[in-house]
Tab-separated table of C-alpha atoms in Angstrom:
chain	number	residue	atom	x	y	z
A	19	PRO	CA	-26.832	-8.906	-79.342
A	20	ASN	CA	-29.619	-10.680	-77.539
A	21	MET	CA	-30.698	-8.289	-74.839
A	22	SER	CA	-32.735	-9.419	-71.923
A	23	SER	CA	-35.843	-7.406	-71.206
A	24	GLN	CA	-34.576	-7.091	-67.645
A	25	ARG	CA	-31.246	-5.510	-68.604
A	26	VAL	CA	-32.075	-2.228	-70.433
A	27	LEU	CA	-29.548	0.439	-71.312
A	28	VAL	CA	-30.989	3.868	-70.762
A	29	CYS	CA	-29.738	6.378	-73.353
A	30	LEU	CA	-30.724	10.015	-73.438
A	31	CYS	CA	-29.507	12.279	-76.301
A	32	GLY	CA	-26.509	10.026	-76.897
A	33	LEU	CA	-25.360	10.494	-73.284
A	34	VAL	CA	-25.022	7.559	-70.970
A	35	THR	CA	-25.882	8.621	-67.475
A	36	LEU	CA	-23.414	7.109	-64.964
A	37	ILE	CA	-24.983	6.302	-61.647
A	38	LEU	CA	-22.885	4.562	-59.006
A	39	PRO	CA	-24.600	1.782	-57.147
A	40	VAL	CA	-26.059	2.432	-53.773
A	41	LEU	CA	-26.608	-1.144	-52.715
A	42	ALA	CA	-25.531	-4.441	-54.246
A	43	THR	CA	-26.357	-7.962	-53.261
A	44	PHE	CA	-22.761	-9.112	-53.656
A	45	ARG	CA	-21.054	-6.064	-52.184
A	46	GLY	CA	-18.503	-6.877	-49.532
A	47	ILE	CA	-17.593	-10.302	-50.899
A	48	GLU	CA	-13.855	-10.371	-51.476
A	49	GLY	CA	-12.300	-11.989	-54.567
A	50	ASN	CA	-11.496	-11.473	-58.257
A	51	TYR	CA	-14.565	-12.008	-60.458
A	52	CYS	CA	-14.577	-9.513	-63.326
A	53	LEU	CA	-10.793	-9.636	-63.349
A	54	GLN	CA	-10.791	-13.354	-64.124
A	55	ARG	CA	-13.471	-13.558	-66.847
A	56	GLY	CA	-12.259	-14.713	-70.229
A	57	ARG	CA	-13.306	-11.913	-72.680
A	58	GLY	CA	-11.012	-9.154	-71.482
A	59	ASP	CA	-12.079	-5.502	-71.780
A	60	GLU	CA	-14.868	-6.406	-74.205
A	61	CYS	CA	-17.286	-7.100	-71.357
A	62	CYS	CA	-16.743	-3.753	-69.637
A	63	ARG	CA	-17.573	-1.827	-72.848
A	64	GLY	CA	-20.261	-4.128	-74.197
A	65	ARG	CA	-23.726	-5.315	-73.359
A	66	ILE	CA	-23.121	-9.034	-73.161
A	67	ASP	CA	-25.095	-11.356	-70.911
A	68	GLU	CA	-22.364	-13.946	-71.305
A	69	CYS	CA	-20.002	-11.686	-69.375
A	70	SER	CA	-20.979	-13.408	-66.163
A	71	VAL	CA	-19.061	-15.170	-63.400
A	72	PRO	CA	-20.297	-17.803	-60.936
A	73	ILE	CA	-20.784	-16.559	-57.363
A	74	LEU	CA	-22.548	-18.089	-54.355
A	75	GLY	CA	-24.459	-20.595	-56.493
A	76	THR	CA	-25.657	-18.024	-59.057
A	77	MET	CA	-24.126	-15.552	-61.523
A	78	CYS	CA	-22.861	-11.975	-61.312
A	79	TYR	CA	-22.213	-9.674	-64.298
A	80	CYS	CA	-19.364	-7.536	-65.515
A	81	ASP	CA	-20.836	-5.574	-68.473
A	82	VAL	CA	-21.940	-2.004	-69.042
A	83	PHE	CA	-25.436	-2.726	-67.686
A	84	CYS	CA	-23.895	-2.685	-64.207
A	85	ASN	CA	-23.416	1.058	-64.475
A	86	ARG	CA	-26.943	1.883	-63.369
A	87	THR	CA	-28.833	2.329	-60.105
A	88	ASN	CA	-30.268	-1.153	-59.805
A	89	SER	CA	-27.076	-3.243	-59.786
A	90	ASP	CA	-27.979	-6.131	-57.550
A	91	ASP	CA	-26.532	-8.719	-59.950
A	92	CYS	CA	-23.163	-7.077	-60.603
A	93	CYS	CA	-19.933	-8.701	-59.503
A	94	PRO	CA	-18.419	-7.106	-56.395
A	95	ASP	CA	-15.262	-5.934	-58.227
A	96	TYR	CA	-17.021	-4.416	-61.320
A	97	TRP	CA	-16.480	-0.759	-60.358
A	98	GLU	CA	-12.828	-1.321	-59.576
A	99	VAL	CA	-12.021	-3.399	-62.709
A	100	CYS	CA	-14.212	-1.725	-65.343
A	101	LEU	CA	-14.471	1.873	-64.135
A	102	GLY	CA	-11.163	2.205	-62.272
A	103	LEU	CA	-12.847	3.389	-59.117
A	104	GLU	CA	-11.502	2.727	-55.656
A	105	PRO	CA	-13.335	-0.201	-54.157
A	106	ILE	CA	-15.966	0.764	-51.638
A	107	ARG	CA	-15.534	-1.598	-48.754
A	108	PRO	CA	-18.623	-2.032	-46.657
A	109	THR	CA	-18.328	-1.319	-42.974
A	110	ARG	CA	-18.487	-4.603	-41.200
A	111	PRO	CA	-20.647	-4.784	-38.152
A	112	PRO	CA	-18.433	-4.413	-35.053
A	113	GLU	CA	-17.678	-7.498	-33.060
A	114	ASP	CA	-19.416	-7.789	-29.746
A	115	LEU	CA	-17.497	-5.710	-27.211
A	116	LYS	CA	-16.176	-7.976	-24.485
A	117	SER	CA	-16.366	-6.776	-20.885
A	118	CYS	CA	-16.091	-8.062	-17.331
A	119	TYR	CA	-18.529	-7.652	-14.482
A	120	HIS	CA	-17.198	-7.468	-10.927
A	121	ASN	CA	-18.892	-6.320	-7.730
A	122	GLY	CA	-21.644	-4.413	-9.522
A	123	LYS	CA	-19.409	-2.697	-12.078
A	124	TYR	CA	-18.521	-3.355	-15.722
A	125	TYR	CA	-14.906	-3.189	-16.917
A	126	SER	CA	-14.031	-3.013	-20.618
A	127	PHE	CA	-11.718	-5.588	-22.144
A	128	GLY	CA	-8.082	-4.798	-21.265
A	129	GLU	CA	-9.038	-2.321	-18.537
A	130	THR	CA	-7.075	-2.488	-15.276
A	131	ALA	CA	-8.201	-1.437	-11.822
A	132	MET	CA	-6.971	-1.586	-8.241
A	133	ILE	CA	-9.298	-3.540	-5.949
A	134	ASN	CA	-7.975	-2.720	-2.491
A	135	CYS	CA	-4.300	-3.804	-2.640
A	136	ASN	CA	-4.587	-6.022	-5.725
A	137	LYS	CA	-4.223	-5.039	-9.379
A	138	CYS	CA	-6.947	-6.545	-11.583
A	139	LYS	CA	-7.433	-6.740	-15.358
A	140	CYS	CA	-10.294	-7.705	-17.648
A	141	SER	CA	-8.686	-10.454	-19.747
A	142	LEU	CA	-9.552	-13.432	-21.926
A	143	SER	CA	-10.172	-16.555	-19.918
A	144	SER	CA	-7.326	-19.071	-20.046
A	145	ASN	CA	-9.810	-21.944	-19.892
A	146	TYR	CA	-12.519	-20.491	-22.147
A	147	PRO	CA	-10.891	-18.215	-24.770
A	148	ALA	CA	-14.255	-16.913	-25.989
A	149	GLN	CA	-15.046	-15.578	-22.508
A	150	THR	CA	-13.518	-12.909	-20.301
A	151	GLU	CA	-12.355	-13.033	-16.704
A	152	PHE	CA	-11.625	-10.305	-14.172
A	153	LEU	CA	-8.232	-11.539	-13.002
A	154	CYS	CA	-6.687	-10.101	-9.816
A	155	GLU	CA	-3.490	-10.493	-7.839
A	156	THR	CA	-3.904	-12.509	-4.662
A	157	ASN	CA	-2.058	-10.373	-2.104
A	158	ARG	CA	-3.403	-10.301	1.430
A	159	CYS	CA	-4.466	-6.728	2.191
A	160	ILE	CA	-4.199	-4.947	5.548
A	161	ILE	CA	-7.851	-3.947	5.361
A	162	GLU	CA	-10.126	-6.958	4.893
A	163	ASP	CA	-13.811	-6.521	5.606
A	164	ASP	CA	-14.316	-10.210	6.381
A	165	LEU	CA	-11.695	-10.066	9.140
A	166	ILE	CA	-13.119	-6.839	10.592
A	167	ASN	CA	-16.616	-8.316	10.671
A	168	ALA	CA	-15.417	-11.590	12.194
A	169	VAL	CA	-13.536	-9.824	15.011
A	170	ASN	CA	-16.485	-7.593	15.867
A	171	ALA	CA	-18.982	-10.462	15.734
A	172	ALA	CA	-16.876	-12.568	18.113
A	173	GLN	CA	-17.073	-9.951	20.929
A	174	LEU	CA	-13.474	-10.501	21.996
A	175	GLY	CA	-13.307	-7.488	24.287
A	176	TRP	CA	-11.884	-5.256	21.580
A	177	SER	CA	-13.259	-3.929	18.309
A	178	ALA	CA	-11.820	-3.586	14.811
A	179	SER	CA	-12.205	-0.765	12.316
A	180	ASN	CA	-11.492	0.147	8.704
A	181	TYR	CA	-8.618	2.671	8.469
A	182	SER	CA	-8.560	4.514	5.157
A	183	LYS	CA	-4.807	5.148	5.428
A	184	PHE	CA	-4.202	1.387	5.359
A	185	TYR	CA	-6.606	0.721	2.469
A	186	GLY	CA	-4.819	-0.338	-0.707
A	187	LYS	CA	-1.756	-1.557	1.198
A	188	THR	CA	-0.677	-5.182	1.250
A	189	LEU	CA	-0.178	-6.998	4.526
A	190	ASN	CA	3.444	-7.524	3.495
A	191	ASP	CA	3.879	-3.739	3.262
A	192	GLY	CA	2.311	-3.296	6.684
A	193	LEU	CA	4.484	-5.916	8.355
A	194	LEU	CA	7.603	-4.408	6.803
A	195	TYR	CA	7.013	-0.657	6.873
A	196	LYS	CA	4.626	-0.092	9.814
A	197	THR	CA	6.774	-2.080	12.253
A	198	GLY	CA	10.546	-2.183	11.881
A	199	THR	CA	12.163	-3.796	14.918
A	200	LEU	CA	14.433	-6.761	14.305
A	201	GLU	CA	14.299	-9.670	16.724
A	202	PRO	CA	17.117	-9.312	19.280
A	203	GLU	CA	20.151	-11.469	18.657
A	204	VAL	CA	20.816	-14.408	20.961
A	205	SER	CA	23.582	-12.593	22.855
A	206	VAL	CA	21.234	-9.680	23.565
A	207	LYS	CA	18.431	-11.996	24.704
A	208	ARG	CA	20.833	-13.425	27.282
A	209	MET	CA	21.305	-10.001	28.819
A	210	PHE	CA	20.535	-10.259	32.545
A	211	PRO	CA	17.711	-8.060	33.845
A	212	ILE	CA	18.383	-5.761	36.787
A	213	GLN	CA	17.368	-6.975	40.247
A	214	LYS	CA	14.595	-4.987	41.894
A	215	ASN	CA	13.728	-4.724	45.585
A	216	TYR	CA	10.284	-3.354	46.396
A	217	ASP	CA	7.061	-4.135	48.158
A	218	PRO	CA	4.626	-5.611	45.574
A	219	SER	CA	1.725	-4.189	47.565
A	220	SER	CA	2.964	-0.682	46.697
A	221	ILE	CA	1.956	-1.202	43.067
A	222	PRO	CA	-1.462	0.355	42.357
A	223	ARG	CA	-4.155	-1.368	40.310
A	224	SER	CA	-3.869	1.308	37.636
A	225	PHE	CA	-1.238	3.836	36.606
A	226	ASP	CA	-0.726	6.351	33.799
A	227	SER	CA	2.617	8.134	33.356
A	228	ARG	CA	0.817	11.118	31.834
A	229	THR	CA	-0.983	11.660	35.123
A	230	LYS	CA	2.086	11.358	37.345
A	231	TRP	CA	4.334	13.442	35.073
A	232	PRO	CA	1.989	15.829	33.241
A	233	GLY	CA	3.524	17.530	30.223
A	234	LYS	CA	6.616	15.325	30.334
A	235	ILE	CA	5.461	12.319	28.286
A	236	GLN	CA	5.898	12.425	24.507
A	237	ALA	CA	2.785	12.536	22.346
A	238	VAL	CA	2.114	9.754	19.867
A	239	MET	CA	3.937	10.195	16.563
A	240	ASP	CA	3.487	8.574	13.151
A	241	GLN	CA	6.369	6.688	11.565
A	242	GLY	CA	4.633	6.746	8.170
A	243	TRP	CA	5.585	4.060	5.663
A	244	CYS	CA	9.053	3.392	6.989
A	245	GLY	CA	9.940	0.470	9.248
A	246	SER	CA	11.446	2.766	11.861
A	247	SER	CA	9.720	1.800	15.114
A	248	TRP	CA	13.188	0.969	16.454
A	249	ALA	CA	14.136	4.655	16.116
A	250	PHE	CA	10.765	6.127	17.178
A	251	SER	CA	10.385	4.091	20.363
A	252	THR	CA	14.022	4.763	21.301
A	253	VAL	CA	13.967	8.563	20.958
A	254	SER	CA	10.467	8.820	22.478
A	255	LEU	CA	11.545	6.854	25.542
A	256	ALA	CA	14.718	8.929	25.791
A	257	SER	CA	12.667	12.144	25.628
A	258	ASP	CA	10.292	10.876	28.352
A	259	ARG	CA	13.116	9.880	30.651
A	260	LEU	CA	15.066	13.100	30.069
A	261	ALA	CA	12.033	15.244	30.952
A	262	ILE	CA	11.352	13.191	34.101
A	263	GLN	CA	14.986	13.101	35.254
A	264	SER	CA	15.479	16.838	34.720
A	265	GLU	CA	12.227	17.531	36.603
A	266	GLY	CA	10.861	19.317	33.573
A	267	ASN	CA	13.916	21.435	32.811
A	268	GLU	CA	14.626	19.547	29.587
A	269	ILE	CA	11.333	18.791	27.854
A	270	LEU	CA	12.535	18.099	24.343
A	271	HIS	CA	11.364	16.243	21.269
A	272	LEU	CA	14.409	14.273	20.179
A	273	SER	CA	14.835	13.376	16.519
A	274	PRO	CA	14.024	9.887	15.187
A	275	GLN	CA	15.402	10.961	11.791
A	276	ASN	CA	18.786	11.709	13.365
A	277	LEU	CA	18.976	8.169	14.756
A	278	LEU	CA	17.566	6.591	11.591
A	279	SER	CA	19.978	8.379	9.246
A	280	CYS	CA	23.145	8.285	11.335
A	281	ASN	CA	22.868	4.854	12.990
A	282	ASN	CA	23.302	2.898	9.773
A	283	ARG	CA	25.979	0.380	10.709
A	284	GLY	CA	24.350	-3.033	11.051
A	285	GLN	CA	20.879	-1.513	10.742
A	286	ARG	CA	18.406	-1.744	7.851
A	287	GLY	CA	16.940	1.749	7.893
A	288	CYS	CA	13.299	1.698	6.800
A	289	GLU	CA	13.325	-2.100	6.806
A	290	GLY	CA	14.119	-2.434	10.488
A	291	GLY	CA	16.771	-2.033	13.155
A	292	TYR	CA	18.117	-3.568	16.367
A	293	LEU	CA	17.296	-1.823	19.637
A	294	ASP	CA	20.633	-2.620	21.284
A	295	ARG	CA	22.519	-0.994	18.397
A	296	ALA	CA	20.224	2.017	18.537
A	297	TRP	CA	20.968	2.525	22.240
A	298	ASN	CA	24.712	2.025	21.705
A	299	HIS	CA	24.652	4.728	19.036
A	300	PHE	CA	22.622	6.986	21.344
A	301	ARG	CA	25.192	6.531	24.104
A	302	LYS	CA	28.201	7.145	21.847
A	303	TYR	CA	26.998	9.787	19.362
A	304	GLY	CA	23.779	11.180	20.837
A	305	VAL	CA	20.730	12.729	19.154
A	306	VAL	CA	19.622	16.322	18.496
A	307	GLU	CA	16.146	17.819	18.746
A	308	GLU	CA	13.439	17.069	16.191
A	309	ARG	CA	13.113	20.764	15.258
A	310	CYS	CA	16.697	20.689	13.955
A	311	TYR	CA	16.453	17.304	12.269
A	312	PRO	CA	12.825	16.786	11.113
A	313	TYR	CA	11.437	13.425	10.123
A	314	LEU	CA	11.244	12.732	6.370
A	315	SER	CA	11.686	9.002	5.884
A	316	GLY	CA	8.037	8.191	6.555
A	317	TYR	CA	7.173	10.133	3.409
A	318	THR	CA	10.198	9.389	1.210
A	319	GLY	CA	10.764	5.741	2.177
A	320	THR	CA	14.521	6.378	2.312
A	321	ILE	CA	16.752	6.896	5.341
A	322	GLU	CA	18.376	10.115	4.033
A	323	SER	CA	22.072	10.864	4.573
A	324	CYS	CA	23.456	11.722	8.014
A	325	GLN	CA	23.751	15.491	8.545
A	326	ILE	CA	25.964	15.305	11.647
A	327	PRO	CA	29.664	14.420	11.238
A	328	HIS	CA	30.795	11.831	13.780
A	329	ARG	CA	34.266	13.292	14.300
A	330	ALA	CA	33.727	17.045	14.129
A	331	ASN	CA	32.868	18.853	17.366
A	332	THR	CA	30.890	21.599	15.641
A	333	PHE	CA	28.370	21.442	12.820
A	334	GLN	CA	25.453	23.375	11.335
A	335	LEU	CA	21.788	22.431	11.154
A	336	GLU	CA	18.655	24.305	10.171
A	337	CYS	CA	16.481	24.701	13.266
A	338	ASP	CA	13.016	26.199	12.816
A	339	GLY	CA	14.067	27.642	9.454
A	340	GLN	CA	17.306	29.226	10.681
A	341	ARG	CA	20.821	27.888	10.074
A	342	ILE	CA	22.510	27.447	13.458
A	343	GLN	CA	26.066	26.636	14.517
A	344	MET	CA	25.928	23.732	16.985
A	345	ASN	CA	28.389	21.772	19.086
A	346	LYS	CA	28.293	18.266	20.476
A	347	LYS	CA	28.633	19.307	24.101
A	348	ASP	CA	25.635	21.629	24.283
A	349	ASP	CA	23.300	20.518	21.507
A	350	ILE	CA	23.468	16.734	21.425
A	351	HIS	CA	21.744	14.578	24.029
A	352	TYR	CA	23.256	11.295	25.169
A	353	ALA	CA	21.965	8.174	26.879
A	354	GLN	CA	23.595	6.025	29.494
A	355	PRO	CA	23.751	2.257	28.841
A	356	ALA	CA	20.277	0.763	28.459
A	357	TYR	CA	19.235	-1.950	30.910
A	358	ARG	CA	16.758	-4.794	30.774
A	359	ILE	CA	13.709	-5.363	32.991
A	360	SER	CA	12.611	-8.915	33.749
A	361	GLU	CA	9.476	-10.461	32.222
A	362	ASN	CA	7.756	-10.271	35.602
A	363	ALA	CA	4.798	-7.881	35.255
A	364	ASN	CA	5.354	-6.448	38.760
A	365	ASP	CA	8.977	-5.591	37.931
A	366	ILE	CA	7.862	-3.774	34.795
A	367	MET	CA	5.154	-1.862	36.667
A	368	HIS	CA	7.566	-0.857	39.437
A	369	GLU	CA	10.063	0.464	36.883
A	370	ILE	CA	7.381	2.537	35.149
A	371	MET	CA	5.920	4.046	38.320
A	372	THR	CA	9.318	5.018	39.721
A	373	SER	CA	11.325	6.011	36.635
A	374	GLY	CA	8.982	6.452	33.677
A	375	PRO	CA	7.826	4.590	30.561
A	376	VAL	CA	9.726	1.588	29.219
A	377	GLN	CA	10.405	0.224	25.751
A	378	ALA	CA	8.891	-3.129	24.734
A	379	THR	CA	9.194	-5.346	21.687
A	380	VAL	CA	5.863	-6.799	20.548
A	381	ARG	CA	4.797	-9.232	17.855
A	382	VAL	CA	2.353	-7.639	15.391
A	383	HIS	CA	-0.410	-9.868	14.034
A	384	HIS	CA	-2.595	-8.960	11.057
A	385	ASP	CA	-5.568	-7.921	13.167
A	386	LEU	CA	-3.600	-5.406	15.259
A	387	PHE	CA	-3.642	-3.044	12.266
A	388	LEU	CA	-7.451	-3.039	12.571
A	389	TYR	CA	-7.580	-2.328	16.331
A	390	LYS	CA	-9.987	0.447	17.307
A	391	ASN	CA	-10.516	0.132	21.068
A	392	GLY	CA	-10.697	-2.324	23.944
A	393	ILE	CA	-8.163	-4.751	25.417
A	394	TYR	CA	-6.352	-6.403	22.556
A	395	HIS	CA	-5.309	-10.003	22.140
A	396	PRO	CA	-4.876	-11.770	18.768
A	397	SER	CA	-8.123	-13.096	17.343
A	398	ASN	CA	-6.431	-15.887	15.350
A	399	MET	CA	-9.061	-15.249	12.671
A	400	SER	CA	-6.741	-14.064	9.921
A	401	PRO	CA	-6.048	-16.580	7.154
A	402	THR	CA	-2.333	-15.894	7.602
A	403	ASP	CA	-0.156	-16.364	10.671
A	404	ARG	CA	2.580	-14.011	9.461
A	405	THR	CA	3.848	-11.598	12.112
A	406	SER	CA	6.539	-8.968	12.522
A	407	TYR	CA	8.359	-7.394	15.482
A	408	HIS	CA	7.603	-3.834	16.486
A	409	SER	CA	8.791	-1.657	19.381
A	410	VAL	CA	6.571	0.591	21.491
A	411	ARG	CA	6.421	2.392	24.842
A	412	ILE	CA	4.510	1.019	27.822
A	413	ILE	CA	3.354	4.060	29.789
A	414	GLY	CA	0.954	2.483	32.292
A	415	TRP	CA	-1.517	-0.261	33.156
A	416	GLY	CA	-4.994	-0.876	34.512
A	417	GLU	CA	-7.982	-3.202	34.795
A	418	GLU	CA	-11.355	-3.266	33.112
A	419	TYR	CA	-14.323	-5.532	33.722
A	420	ILE	CA	-15.323	-7.495	30.626
A	421	ASN	CA	-18.272	-9.880	30.977
A	422	ASP	CA	-18.081	-9.488	34.788
A	423	TYR	CA	-14.434	-10.522	34.798
A	424	PRO	CA	-11.521	-8.131	35.529
A	425	GLU	CA	-9.196	-7.959	32.533
A	426	LYS	CA	-5.702	-6.634	33.293
A	427	TYR	CA	-3.958	-4.623	30.604
A	428	TRP	CA	-0.909	-2.601	29.629
A	429	LEU	CA	-1.354	0.937	28.272
A	430	ILE	CA	0.887	1.298	25.219
A	431	ALA	CA	1.884	4.237	23.011
A	432	ASN	CA	2.159	3.211	19.374
A	433	SER	CA	3.746	5.108	16.450
A	434	TRP	CA	0.949	4.885	13.867
A	435	GLY	CA	-0.508	8.338	14.488
A	436	GLU	CA	-3.267	9.599	16.762
A	437	ASP	CA	-5.974	8.593	14.278
A	438	TRP	CA	-5.309	4.920	15.001
A	439	GLY	CA	-6.585	2.975	18.019
A	440	GLU	CA	-7.435	4.891	21.184
A	441	ASN	CA	-5.946	8.238	20.100
A	442	GLY	CA	-2.738	6.488	19.092
A	443	PHE	CA	-2.630	4.164	22.109
A	444	PHE	CA	-3.743	0.589	22.570
A	445	ARG	CA	-4.343	-1.686	25.514
A	446	VAL	CA	-3.186	-5.282	25.544
A	447	ARG	CA	-3.667	-8.140	28.003
A	448	ARG	CA	-1.172	-7.989	30.849
A	449	GLY	CA	0.689	-10.883	32.438
A	450	THR	CA	-0.348	-13.536	29.920
A	451	GLY	CA	2.519	-13.363	27.425
A	452	VAL	CA	0.231	-12.028	24.689
A	453	ILE	CA	2.202	-10.705	21.654
A	454	ASP	CA	5.438	-11.198	23.684
A	455	VAL	CA	4.859	-7.810	25.301
A	456	GLU	CA	6.773	-8.635	28.510
A	457	LYS	CA	9.487	-10.683	26.826
A	458	PHE	CA	12.075	-7.966	26.078
A	459	VAL	CA	11.605	-4.729	28.030
A	460	ILE	CA	14.254	-1.985	28.061
A	461	ALA	CA	14.763	1.125	30.188
A	462	VAL	CA	17.438	3.828	30.246
A	463	TRP	CA	18.816	6.780	32.159
A	464	MET	CA	19.720	9.889	30.212
A	465	GLU	CA	22.586	12.321	30.614
A	466	SER	CA	20.979	15.708	31.120
A	467	LEU	CA	22.785	18.794	29.875
A	468	GLN	CA	22.418	20.287	33.344
A	469	SER	CA	24.328	17.441	34.969
A	470	LYS	CA	26.987	17.538	32.228
A	471	ARG	CA	27.640	21.227	32.834
A	472	GLN	CA	28.066	20.633	36.545
């Protein structure tokens, strides 16, 4: 055969040295080349220049000369077809790794992350498929830096703060689970307030129930993530009034969980309740102490089952770690019918200074969650006007000069823990109808165990 000077078979002592190729020009190109040539197995065993196949505008070979180190002109499937070797597929260079950049941080393609209260994901752009986007949910969050900064810059007489316990929570969650009082029904709103006779000049410019009745006013509690303000404000007010009426003989912490779990008819548990139904239940079935019926719903998000049978006179509860036999006469505390105070600020103040704190229904705006100190009124700076009803205790009032002008306020005990606001309290403008604070105010007299035994 006519052998090209460039294709030389190296023979040594009758032994053909087999050397697998290290690098080939055509390696990695897929297709059948040697397999489709017309001379069958003759090319693999021979030294025939005509055993060539067109490829990429030139020729590649399928003869025995390919079995040498320098095999740049061999067809890509020679070793598989002629030598029966597994094809060596070249490693393709990896595609460019797609990523997203958001607020100074890179996120890999497909990665998810929580940004405050919104779930985000690095995804392909719907408009530009070759690009990525960091796509996030659009929930309004309780904590929003823009709102905090706007309130503080406006110098409204109160300041806002970032509360870590609210971070990552949606505003919807806050309005549902950090409030929890349902708007009174029309028939309840028509309830006539009691008539008061007093000298308006007897009302001081400031008053704090904690000062007049030291040790008898309930501390601020935390309802957790359960819309149970209807139960918390009710039992806290009942505890205040019972301690005041009994002249300190019955200073008790009554159980919000008892009311929440057992007053379930017509109520919505952790999604809200009616105050009038809470007081009716309190009057008919009563409530035990917190130490015997501890609060759990703020952590579980459920109302739990009622542990006190309505019809049985005796029952057992675990009080301070010890199982105790109890009876309804000596261990349950009852309320008398609740009564309404008029919207007149003087009437409300007179009731507080003579009988103790009162219960009020307020409208919670977005920015109230951010309140740190000062005399609150809505900033109207939130992009949403969604609100929710909440019930609290008014324990006093006062005045404070802001920009050389006396600002009157109510002193209110909230149920969001002592790490919120002014040690759990907040002050709100008085006598202006702000957040409906004077619109529906309730008071009550309790039945003390001492009077029952007499």
